[in-house]
Every structure is written in structure tokens, then in C-alpha cells.
Tab-separated table of C-alpha atoms and ligand atoms in Angstrom:
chain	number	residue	atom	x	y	z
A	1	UNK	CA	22.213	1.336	-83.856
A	2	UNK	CA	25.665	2.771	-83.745
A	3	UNK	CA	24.085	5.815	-86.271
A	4	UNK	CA	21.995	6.514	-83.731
A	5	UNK	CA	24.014	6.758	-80.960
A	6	UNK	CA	25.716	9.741	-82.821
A	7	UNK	CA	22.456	11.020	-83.984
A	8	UNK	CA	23.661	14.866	-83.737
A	9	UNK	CA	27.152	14.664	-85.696
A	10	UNK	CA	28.362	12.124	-87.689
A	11	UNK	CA	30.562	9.031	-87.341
A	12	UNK	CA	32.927	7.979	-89.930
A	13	UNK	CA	33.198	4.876	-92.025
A	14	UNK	CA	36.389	3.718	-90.483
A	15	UNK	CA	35.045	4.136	-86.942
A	16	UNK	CA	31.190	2.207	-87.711
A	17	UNK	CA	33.581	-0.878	-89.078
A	18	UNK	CA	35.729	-0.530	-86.284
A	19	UNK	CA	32.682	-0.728	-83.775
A	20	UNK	CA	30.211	-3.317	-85.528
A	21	UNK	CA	33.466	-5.376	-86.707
A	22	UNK	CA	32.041	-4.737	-90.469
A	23	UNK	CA	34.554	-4.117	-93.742
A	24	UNK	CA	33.658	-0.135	-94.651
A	25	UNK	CA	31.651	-2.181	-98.149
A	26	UNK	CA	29.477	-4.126	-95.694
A	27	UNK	CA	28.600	-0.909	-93.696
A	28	UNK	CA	27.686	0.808	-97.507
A	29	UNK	CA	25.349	-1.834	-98.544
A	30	UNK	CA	24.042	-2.133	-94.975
A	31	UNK	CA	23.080	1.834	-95.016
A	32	UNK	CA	21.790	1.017	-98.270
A	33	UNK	CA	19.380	-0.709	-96.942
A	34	UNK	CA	18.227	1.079	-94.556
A	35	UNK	CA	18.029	3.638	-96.943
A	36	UNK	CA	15.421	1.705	-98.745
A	37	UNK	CA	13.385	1.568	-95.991
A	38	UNK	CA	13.064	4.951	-95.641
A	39	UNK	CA	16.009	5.943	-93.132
A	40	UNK	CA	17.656	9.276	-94.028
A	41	UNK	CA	21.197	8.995	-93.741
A	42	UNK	CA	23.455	11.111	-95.350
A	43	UNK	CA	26.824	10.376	-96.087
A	44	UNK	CA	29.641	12.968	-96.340
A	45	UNK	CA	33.857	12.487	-96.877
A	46	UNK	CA	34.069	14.924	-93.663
A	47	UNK	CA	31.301	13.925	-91.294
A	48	UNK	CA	30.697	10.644	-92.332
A	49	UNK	CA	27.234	8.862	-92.041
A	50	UNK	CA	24.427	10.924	-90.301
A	51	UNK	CA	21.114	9.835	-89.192
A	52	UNK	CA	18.862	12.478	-90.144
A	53	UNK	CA	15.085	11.098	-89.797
A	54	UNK	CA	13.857	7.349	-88.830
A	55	UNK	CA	10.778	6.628	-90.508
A	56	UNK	CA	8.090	4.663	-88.899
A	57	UNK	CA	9.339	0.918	-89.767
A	58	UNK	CA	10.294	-2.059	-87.553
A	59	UNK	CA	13.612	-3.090	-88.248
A	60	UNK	CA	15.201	-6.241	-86.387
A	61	UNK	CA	18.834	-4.350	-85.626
A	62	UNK	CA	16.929	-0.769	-84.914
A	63	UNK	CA	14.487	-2.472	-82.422
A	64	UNK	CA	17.386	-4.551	-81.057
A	65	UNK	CA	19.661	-1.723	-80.704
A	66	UNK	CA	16.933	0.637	-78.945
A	67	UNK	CA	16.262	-2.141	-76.574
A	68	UNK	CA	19.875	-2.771	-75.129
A	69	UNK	CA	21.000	-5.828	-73.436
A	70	UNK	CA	17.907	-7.910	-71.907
A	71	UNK	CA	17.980	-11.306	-69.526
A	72	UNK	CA	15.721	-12.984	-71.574
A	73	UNK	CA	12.696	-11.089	-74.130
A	74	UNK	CA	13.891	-9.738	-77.095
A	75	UNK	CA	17.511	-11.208	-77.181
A	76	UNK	CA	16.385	-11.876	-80.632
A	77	UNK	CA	13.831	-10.148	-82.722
A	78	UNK	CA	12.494	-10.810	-86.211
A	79	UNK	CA	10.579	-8.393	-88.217
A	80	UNK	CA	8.012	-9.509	-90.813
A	81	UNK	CA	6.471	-7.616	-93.449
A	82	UNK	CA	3.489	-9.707	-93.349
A	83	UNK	CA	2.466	-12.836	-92.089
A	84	UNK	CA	-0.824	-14.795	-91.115
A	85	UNK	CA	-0.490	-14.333	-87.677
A	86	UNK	CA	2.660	-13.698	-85.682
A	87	UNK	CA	1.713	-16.536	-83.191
A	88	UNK	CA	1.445	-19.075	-86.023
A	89	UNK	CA	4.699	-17.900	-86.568
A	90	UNK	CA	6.591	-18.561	-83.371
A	91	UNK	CA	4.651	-21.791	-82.802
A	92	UNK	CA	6.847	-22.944	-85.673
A	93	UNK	CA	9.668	-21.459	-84.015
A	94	UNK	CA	8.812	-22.947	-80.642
A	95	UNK	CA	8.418	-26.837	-81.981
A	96	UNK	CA	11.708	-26.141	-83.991
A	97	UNK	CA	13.539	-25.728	-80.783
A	98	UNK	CA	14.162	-22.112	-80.645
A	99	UNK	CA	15.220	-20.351	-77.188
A	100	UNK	CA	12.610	-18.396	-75.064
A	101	UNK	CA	12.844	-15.157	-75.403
A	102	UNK	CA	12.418	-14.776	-79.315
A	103	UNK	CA	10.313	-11.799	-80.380
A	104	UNK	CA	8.342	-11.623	-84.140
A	105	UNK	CA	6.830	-8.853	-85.099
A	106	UNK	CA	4.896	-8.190	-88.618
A	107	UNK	CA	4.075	-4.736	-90.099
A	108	UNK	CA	0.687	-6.821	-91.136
A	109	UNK	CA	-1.023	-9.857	-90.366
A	110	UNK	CA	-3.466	-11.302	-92.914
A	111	UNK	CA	-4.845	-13.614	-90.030
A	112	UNK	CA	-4.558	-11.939	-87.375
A	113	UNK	CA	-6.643	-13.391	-83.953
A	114	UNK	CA	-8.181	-12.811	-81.467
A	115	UNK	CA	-9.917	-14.764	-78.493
A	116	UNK	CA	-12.668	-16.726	-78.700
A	117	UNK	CA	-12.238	-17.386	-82.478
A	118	UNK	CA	-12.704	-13.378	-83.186
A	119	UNK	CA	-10.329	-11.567	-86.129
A	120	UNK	CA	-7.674	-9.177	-85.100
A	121	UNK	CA	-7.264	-6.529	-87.693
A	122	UNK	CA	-3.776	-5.572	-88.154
A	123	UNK	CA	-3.333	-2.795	-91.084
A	124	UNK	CA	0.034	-2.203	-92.356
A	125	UNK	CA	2.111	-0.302	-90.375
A	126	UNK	CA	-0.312	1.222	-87.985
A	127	UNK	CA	0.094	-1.092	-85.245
A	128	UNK	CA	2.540	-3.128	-83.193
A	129	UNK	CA	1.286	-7.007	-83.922
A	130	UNK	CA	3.790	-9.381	-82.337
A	131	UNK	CA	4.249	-12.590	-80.509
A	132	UNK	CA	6.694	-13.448	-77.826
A	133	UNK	CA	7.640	-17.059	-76.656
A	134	UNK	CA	8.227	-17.936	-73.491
A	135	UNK	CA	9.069	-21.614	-72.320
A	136	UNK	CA	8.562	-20.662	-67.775
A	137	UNK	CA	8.502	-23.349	-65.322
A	138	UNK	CA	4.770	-23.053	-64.719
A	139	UNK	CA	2.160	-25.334	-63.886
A	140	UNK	CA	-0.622	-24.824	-66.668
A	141	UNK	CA	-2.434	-23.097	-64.287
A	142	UNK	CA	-0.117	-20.079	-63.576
A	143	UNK	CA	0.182	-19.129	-66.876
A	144	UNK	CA	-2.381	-16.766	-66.232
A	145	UNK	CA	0.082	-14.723	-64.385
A	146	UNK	CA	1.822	-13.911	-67.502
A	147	UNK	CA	-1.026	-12.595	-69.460
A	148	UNK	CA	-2.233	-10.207	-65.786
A	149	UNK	CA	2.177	-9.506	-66.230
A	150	UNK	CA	1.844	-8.915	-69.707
A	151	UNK	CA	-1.214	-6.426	-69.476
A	152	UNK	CA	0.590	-4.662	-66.280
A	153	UNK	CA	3.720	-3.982	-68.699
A	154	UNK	CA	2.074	-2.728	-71.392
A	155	UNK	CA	0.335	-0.167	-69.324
A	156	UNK	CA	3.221	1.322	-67.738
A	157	UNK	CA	4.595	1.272	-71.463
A	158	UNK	CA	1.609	3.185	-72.986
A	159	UNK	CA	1.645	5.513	-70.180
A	160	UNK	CA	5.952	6.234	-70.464
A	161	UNK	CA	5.478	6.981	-73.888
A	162	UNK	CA	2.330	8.781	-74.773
A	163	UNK	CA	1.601	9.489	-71.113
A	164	UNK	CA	-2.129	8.406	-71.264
A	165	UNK	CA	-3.241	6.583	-68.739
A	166	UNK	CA	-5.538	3.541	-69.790
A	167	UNK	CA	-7.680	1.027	-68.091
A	168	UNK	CA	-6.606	-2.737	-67.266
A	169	UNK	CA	-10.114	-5.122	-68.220
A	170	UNK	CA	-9.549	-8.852	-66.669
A	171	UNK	CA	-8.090	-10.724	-67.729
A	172	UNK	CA	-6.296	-9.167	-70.884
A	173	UNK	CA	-7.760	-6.060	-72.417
A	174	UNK	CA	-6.341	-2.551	-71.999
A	175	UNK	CA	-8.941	0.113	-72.825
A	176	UNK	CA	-8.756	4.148	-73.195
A	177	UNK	CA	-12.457	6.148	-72.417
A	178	UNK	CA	-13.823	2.726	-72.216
A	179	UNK	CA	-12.667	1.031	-76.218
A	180	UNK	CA	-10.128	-1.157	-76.729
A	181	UNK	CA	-6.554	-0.456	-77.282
A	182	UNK	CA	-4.536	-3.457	-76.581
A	183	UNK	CA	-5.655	-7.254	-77.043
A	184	UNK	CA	-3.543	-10.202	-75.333
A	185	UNK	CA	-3.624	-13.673	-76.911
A	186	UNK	CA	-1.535	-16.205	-74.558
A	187	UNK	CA	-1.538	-19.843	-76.588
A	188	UNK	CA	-0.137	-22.650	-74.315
A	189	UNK	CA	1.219	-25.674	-75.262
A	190	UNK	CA	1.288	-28.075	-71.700
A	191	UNK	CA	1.732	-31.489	-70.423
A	192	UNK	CA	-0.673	-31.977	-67.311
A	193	UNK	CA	1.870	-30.533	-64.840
A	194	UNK	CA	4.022	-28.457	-66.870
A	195	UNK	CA	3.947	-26.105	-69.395
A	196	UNK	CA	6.064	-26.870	-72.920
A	197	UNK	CA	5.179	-23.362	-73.846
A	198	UNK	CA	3.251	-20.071	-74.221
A	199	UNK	CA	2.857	-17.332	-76.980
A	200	UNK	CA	2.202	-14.371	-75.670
A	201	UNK	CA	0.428	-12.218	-78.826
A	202	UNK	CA	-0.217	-8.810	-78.039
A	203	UNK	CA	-1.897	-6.556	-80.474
A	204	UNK	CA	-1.534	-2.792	-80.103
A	205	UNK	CA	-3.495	-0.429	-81.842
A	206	UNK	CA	-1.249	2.663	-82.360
A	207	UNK	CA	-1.603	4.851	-85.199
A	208	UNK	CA	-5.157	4.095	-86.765
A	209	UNK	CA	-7.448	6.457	-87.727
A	210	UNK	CA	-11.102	6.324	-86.608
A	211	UNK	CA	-11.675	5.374	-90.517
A	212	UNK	CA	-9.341	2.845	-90.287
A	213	UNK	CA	-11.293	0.535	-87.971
A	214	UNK	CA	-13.971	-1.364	-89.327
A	215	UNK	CA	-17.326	0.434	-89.301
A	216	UNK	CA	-18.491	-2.836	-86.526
A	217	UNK	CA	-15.376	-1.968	-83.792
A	218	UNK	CA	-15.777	2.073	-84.270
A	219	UNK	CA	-17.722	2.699	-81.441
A	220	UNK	CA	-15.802	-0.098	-79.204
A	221	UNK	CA	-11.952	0.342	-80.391
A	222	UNK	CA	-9.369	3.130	-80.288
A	223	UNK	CA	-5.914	3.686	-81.036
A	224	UNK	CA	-3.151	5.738	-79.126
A	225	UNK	CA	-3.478	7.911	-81.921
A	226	UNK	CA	-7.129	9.034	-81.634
A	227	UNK	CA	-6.581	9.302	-77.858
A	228	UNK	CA	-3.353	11.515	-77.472
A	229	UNK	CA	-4.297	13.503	-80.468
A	230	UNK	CA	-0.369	12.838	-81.808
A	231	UNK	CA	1.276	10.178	-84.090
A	232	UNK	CA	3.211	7.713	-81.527
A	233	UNK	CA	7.049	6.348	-82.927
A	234	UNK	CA	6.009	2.729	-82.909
A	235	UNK	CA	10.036	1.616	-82.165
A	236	UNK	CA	10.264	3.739	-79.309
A	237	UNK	CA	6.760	2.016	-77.796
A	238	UNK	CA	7.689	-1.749	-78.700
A	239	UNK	CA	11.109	-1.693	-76.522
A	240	UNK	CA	9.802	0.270	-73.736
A	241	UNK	CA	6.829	-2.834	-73.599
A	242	UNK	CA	9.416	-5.267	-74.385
A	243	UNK	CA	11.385	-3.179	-71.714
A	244	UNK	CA	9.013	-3.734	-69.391
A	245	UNK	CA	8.162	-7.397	-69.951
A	246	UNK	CA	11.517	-8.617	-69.885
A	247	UNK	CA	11.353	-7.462	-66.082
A	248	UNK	CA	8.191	-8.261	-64.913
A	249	UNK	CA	9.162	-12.201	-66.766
A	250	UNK	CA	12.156	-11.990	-64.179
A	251	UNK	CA	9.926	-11.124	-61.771
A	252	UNK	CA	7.493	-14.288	-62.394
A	253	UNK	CA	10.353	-16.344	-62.685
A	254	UNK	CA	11.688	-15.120	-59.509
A	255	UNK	CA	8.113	-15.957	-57.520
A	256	UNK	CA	7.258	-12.180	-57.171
A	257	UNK	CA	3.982	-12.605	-58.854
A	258	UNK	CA	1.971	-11.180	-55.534
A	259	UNK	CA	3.702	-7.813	-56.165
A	260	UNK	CA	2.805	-7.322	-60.068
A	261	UNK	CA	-0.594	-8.461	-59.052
A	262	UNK	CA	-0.838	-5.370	-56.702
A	263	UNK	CA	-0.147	-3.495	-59.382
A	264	UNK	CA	-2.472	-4.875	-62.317
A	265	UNK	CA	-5.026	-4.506	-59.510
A	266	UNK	CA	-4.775	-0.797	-59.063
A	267	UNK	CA	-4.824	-0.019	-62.625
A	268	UNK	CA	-7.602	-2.389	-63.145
A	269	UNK	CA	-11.600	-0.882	-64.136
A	270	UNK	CA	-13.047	-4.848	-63.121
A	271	UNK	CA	-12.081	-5.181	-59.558
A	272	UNK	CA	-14.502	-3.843	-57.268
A	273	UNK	CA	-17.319	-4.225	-60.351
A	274	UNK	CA	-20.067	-6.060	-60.898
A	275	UNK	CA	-19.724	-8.087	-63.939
A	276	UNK	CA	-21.204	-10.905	-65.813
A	277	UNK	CA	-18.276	-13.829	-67.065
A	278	UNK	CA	-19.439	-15.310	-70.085
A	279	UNK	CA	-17.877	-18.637	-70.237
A	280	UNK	CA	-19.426	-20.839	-73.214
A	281	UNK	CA	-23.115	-21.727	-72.625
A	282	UNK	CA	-21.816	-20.691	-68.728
A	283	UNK	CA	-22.766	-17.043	-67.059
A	284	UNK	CA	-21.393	-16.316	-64.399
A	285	UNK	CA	-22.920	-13.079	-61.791
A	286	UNK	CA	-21.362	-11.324	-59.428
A	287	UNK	CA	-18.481	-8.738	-57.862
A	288	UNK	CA	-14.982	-8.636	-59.151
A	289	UNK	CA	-13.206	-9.201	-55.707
A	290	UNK	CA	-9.090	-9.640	-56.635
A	291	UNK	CA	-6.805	-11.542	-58.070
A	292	UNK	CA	-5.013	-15.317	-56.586
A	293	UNK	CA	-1.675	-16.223	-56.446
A	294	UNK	CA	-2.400	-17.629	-60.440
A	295	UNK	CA	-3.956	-14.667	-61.657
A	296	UNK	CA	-7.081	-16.039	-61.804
A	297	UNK	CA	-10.399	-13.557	-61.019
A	298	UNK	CA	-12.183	-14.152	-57.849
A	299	UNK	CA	-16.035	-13.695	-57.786
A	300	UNK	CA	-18.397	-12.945	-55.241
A	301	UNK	CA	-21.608	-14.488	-57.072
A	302	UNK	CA	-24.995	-13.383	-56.480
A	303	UNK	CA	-25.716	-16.237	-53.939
A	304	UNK	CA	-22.408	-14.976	-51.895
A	305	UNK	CA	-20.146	-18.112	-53.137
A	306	UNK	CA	-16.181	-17.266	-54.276
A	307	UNK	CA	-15.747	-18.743	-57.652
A	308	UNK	CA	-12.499	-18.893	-59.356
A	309	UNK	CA	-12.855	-17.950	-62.923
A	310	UNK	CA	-9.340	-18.516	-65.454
A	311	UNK	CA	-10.783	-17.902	-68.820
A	312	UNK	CA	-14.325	-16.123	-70.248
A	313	UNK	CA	-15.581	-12.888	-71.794
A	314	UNK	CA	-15.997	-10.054	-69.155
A	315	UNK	CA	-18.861	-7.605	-69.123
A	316	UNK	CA	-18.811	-4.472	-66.687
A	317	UNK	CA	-22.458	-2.935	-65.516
A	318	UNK	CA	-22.537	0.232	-65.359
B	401	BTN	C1	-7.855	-10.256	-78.029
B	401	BTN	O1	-8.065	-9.235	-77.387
B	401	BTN	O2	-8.806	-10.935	-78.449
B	401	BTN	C2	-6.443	-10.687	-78.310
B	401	BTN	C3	-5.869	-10.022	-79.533
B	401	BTN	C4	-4.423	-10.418	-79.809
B	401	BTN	C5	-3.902	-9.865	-81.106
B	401	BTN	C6	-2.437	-10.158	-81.304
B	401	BTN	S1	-1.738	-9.296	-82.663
B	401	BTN	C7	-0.295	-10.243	-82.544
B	401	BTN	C8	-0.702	-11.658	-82.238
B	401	BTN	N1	-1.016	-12.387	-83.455
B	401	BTN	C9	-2.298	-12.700	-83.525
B	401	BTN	O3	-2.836	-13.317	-84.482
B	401	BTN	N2	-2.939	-12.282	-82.436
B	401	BTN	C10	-2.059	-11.611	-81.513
């Protein structure tokens, strides 16, 4: 945002038209609206406009002007105040035709999910609840390496901004003193050898309060919030993960998934673990040995076989 850009003095009316190609009405009624959503901006015949606080809102041209230019995740970006779920959302988008690269974000979701059929809660305002799609020339099978990309981004993310450093749970979770933080949801839409394409949900809880989770996920979910002891700017934390995606996606694209797996790996509690994959009726027993070229987990089972697990509900033993 041009307003920001000057965010210690001012910048006159004639110069903002100038720059955003805007008459001097159409910049009035646009800082009228972002007056209404809670930006302080004063406006002076000497100085000009001046930003004087942000509030904590999403805005489409604030998020896309914090972000900068991008090769292909968040070249556009939609803000909702509330939806059902943000991936129900850009499924529409992605069977209307729209490019990859789209971001939606809600303040709230009234439907939000989760795997495995659970419910994501996603209170106004106190999280980051968006969906990303992403049309990659994959075989079905590689997608994985987006969601293992996906986690790996948000981490460095989390840990730029607050400067926590959280734990990476295969395939998708990102936890803080063992709870939850982050949740991934990657929906794929494929033809047997090639993928039409994914929506990468990722649910961040940022600024709830330990009363603000449901009694049932107290004592297994946290928020940035509880952990750093500070509110976090939720703007400043969606484009540095959006940031961060966009680069590791060039990275997938370019064939350098080996490299972000390196990475996922050393920030990740499961490898090296013994853990139990619940898959359906299916357990699975055994040691969390690394990652393959898809992303998918390799197991060393009880009975010393490698199995090759894509998909299930991870448990760690202590
Ligand atoms: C999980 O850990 O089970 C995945 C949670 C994913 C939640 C996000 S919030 C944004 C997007 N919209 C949804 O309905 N779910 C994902």
C-alpha cells in the first residue's frame, strides 16, 4: 500500500493518484474505506494522508501490497469475511477456470475442516484460515510433496515472525510444546496420471486465547499467542508464509523436492520415532525412517519390512 510505504510522513493526494493511476475522489472514498475497517489515516491540506495504526484485518490490496511481486502464489488474493470453508471456496474457483496461484482467505469459517472428517474451528479474526490453489504437473502421487513443502514454509514463517521455533508432525501438523498450531488440508482433484488440481488449506491458529479453544482441544491445541506470550500482526505472518510458499512451489516445480525434504526432515519430531499410523481399520508399527522422493513416510515395521505410508493419523510414543 502506497500509505504504507510513507508510513512516517505523509504523501499527498496529488502524488497517491499519480502513483495508483486513481482520480484524487477515488483515492477519498478508497481511504474511506479503509477507514471503516479500522485503519487510522489522517488526512491533512499540508501532509496529506498518513497511516497512523493498521488494525488487525485482512485486506486483499494490504496483503497484496505487503507481499510484493510473486511468480505464482498470491498474484491474486481475496479476503472473505466469512465463508463455509475457504477450500469450498476455491474449488469453485478452480472448476470455473481460475489461474493457479489464487489465494482466499476468510476472517471466519462456519465449516471449517479438517482431516479425516474432523471440524476446524476458525473464530473471527483470531486466525489465518485460507486456501491456496495450485494446478502443478504432478503425478497424483507427488502431491504429497506439496503438503511436506507447505509445512516446511510455514515453519520458517512462524519462526521469522514470532521467532518460536515449532515442531514439523508427518505428514502435515506443526506443533509448539507438543499441541497443535498449524493444520494442512491438501484436496486433489486427479485423472489417473495427472493431477487437475490441489487446495492447499492451511489453518493457523494465531491469536486465540486458551478460553477460546474448545474445552475438548485445550489440552492438545495452542496458538502463537499463548506460546510467545505477545499478540502476532496476522498480515505481516500470512505474506511471509505466502512468501515462503511461493518459493518452495518454484522449487517443486523446478524438481528440487530432495532439498526441501532435507529440510522438513530436520525440523521434523516423527523421524527417528516410533510411531503407530492409523490408517482406517489399518495400524501400522514401527520407526519413522525418512522421507521418498514423493514425500511419502518410510517405516521400519516391527517385523523389519519398509512400508511406504501416503496418508493416516500419526501417533508418537513417548
Ligand atoms: C488438519 O490438521 O486436520 C487440517 C486443518 C486445515 C484447516 C484449514 S483452515 C483453511 C482451510 N479451510 C478449511 O476448511 N480447512 C483448511
Amino acid at each position: 500500500m502506497a500509505l504504507r510505504a510513507a508510513e512516517n510522513g505523509g504523501v499527498c493526494g496529488a502524488e497517491l493518484s499519480k502513483r495508483l493511476g486513481l482520480t484524487r475522489a477515488a483515492i477519498w472514498a478508497r481511504v474511506e474505506e479503509l477507514r471503516k475497517v479500522g485503519y487510522e489515516i489522517e488526512a491533512s491540506p499540508v501532509l496529506g494522508y498518513k497511516l497512523i495504526s493498521t488494525p488487525d484485518v485482512l485486506h486483499a490490496d494490504d496483503l497484496l501490497a505487503r507481499l510484493g511481486k510473486t511468480k505464482v502464489i498470491g498474484r491474486d488474493i481475496r479476503v472473505f469475511e466469512q465463508t463455509t470453508s475457504t477450500n469450498d471456496v476455491v474449488e469453485k474457483l478452480a472448476r470455473d477456470g481460475v489461474k493457479e496461484g489464487v489465494v482466499v482467505f476468510a476472517e471466519s469459517q462456519t465449516k471449517g475442516r479438517g482431516r479425516l472428517g474432523r471440524v476446524w474451528t476458525s473464530p473471527t479474526r483470531k486466525g489465518l484460515w485460507f486456501s491456496i490453489l495450485l494446478r502443478p504437473n504432478l503425478r497424483p502421487q507427488e502431491t504429497t510433496q506439496l503438503t511436506v513443502a507447505a509445512a516446511a514454509a510455514v515453519w520458517r514463517a512462524i519462526h521469522s515472525v514470532t521467532g518460536l521455533k515449532p515442531e514439523i508432525k508427518w505428514p502435515n501438523d506443526i506443533l509448539i510444546s507438543g499441541k497443535k498450531v498449524v493444520g494442512i488440508l491438501t484436496e486433489l482433484s486427479a485423472e489417473v496420471d495427472r493431477v487437475k488440481h490441489i487446495i492447499l488449506g492451511i489453518g493457523v491458529d494465531v491469536n486465540l486465547t486458551a478460553t477460546e479453544f474448545p474445552a475438548e482441544l485445550r489440552k492438545i491445541a495452542t496458538s502463537l499467542r499463548i506460546e510467545s506470550g505477545k499478540p502476532i500482526q496476522r498480515a505481516e505472518l500470512a505474506t511471509e508464509i505466502l512468501r515462503e510458499l511461493d518459493r518452495d512451489y518454484a522449487r517443486i516445480c523446478a524438481g528440487k523436492f530432495p532439498a526441501l525434504a532435507d529440510e522438513w526432515e530436520e525440523h521434523c519430531t516423527t523421524i527417528g520415532k516410533q510411531v503407530t499410523v492409523g490408517m482406517g481399520e489399518r495400524r501400522l508399527r514401527g520407526r519413522a525412517e525418512s522421507l521418498d522422493e514423493d514425500g511419502a513416510l518410510l517405516l521400519r515395521t516391527e517385523h523389519g519390512r519398509l512400508e511406504r505410508v501416503i496418508g493416516g493419523d500419526v501417533t508418537v510414543e513417548k
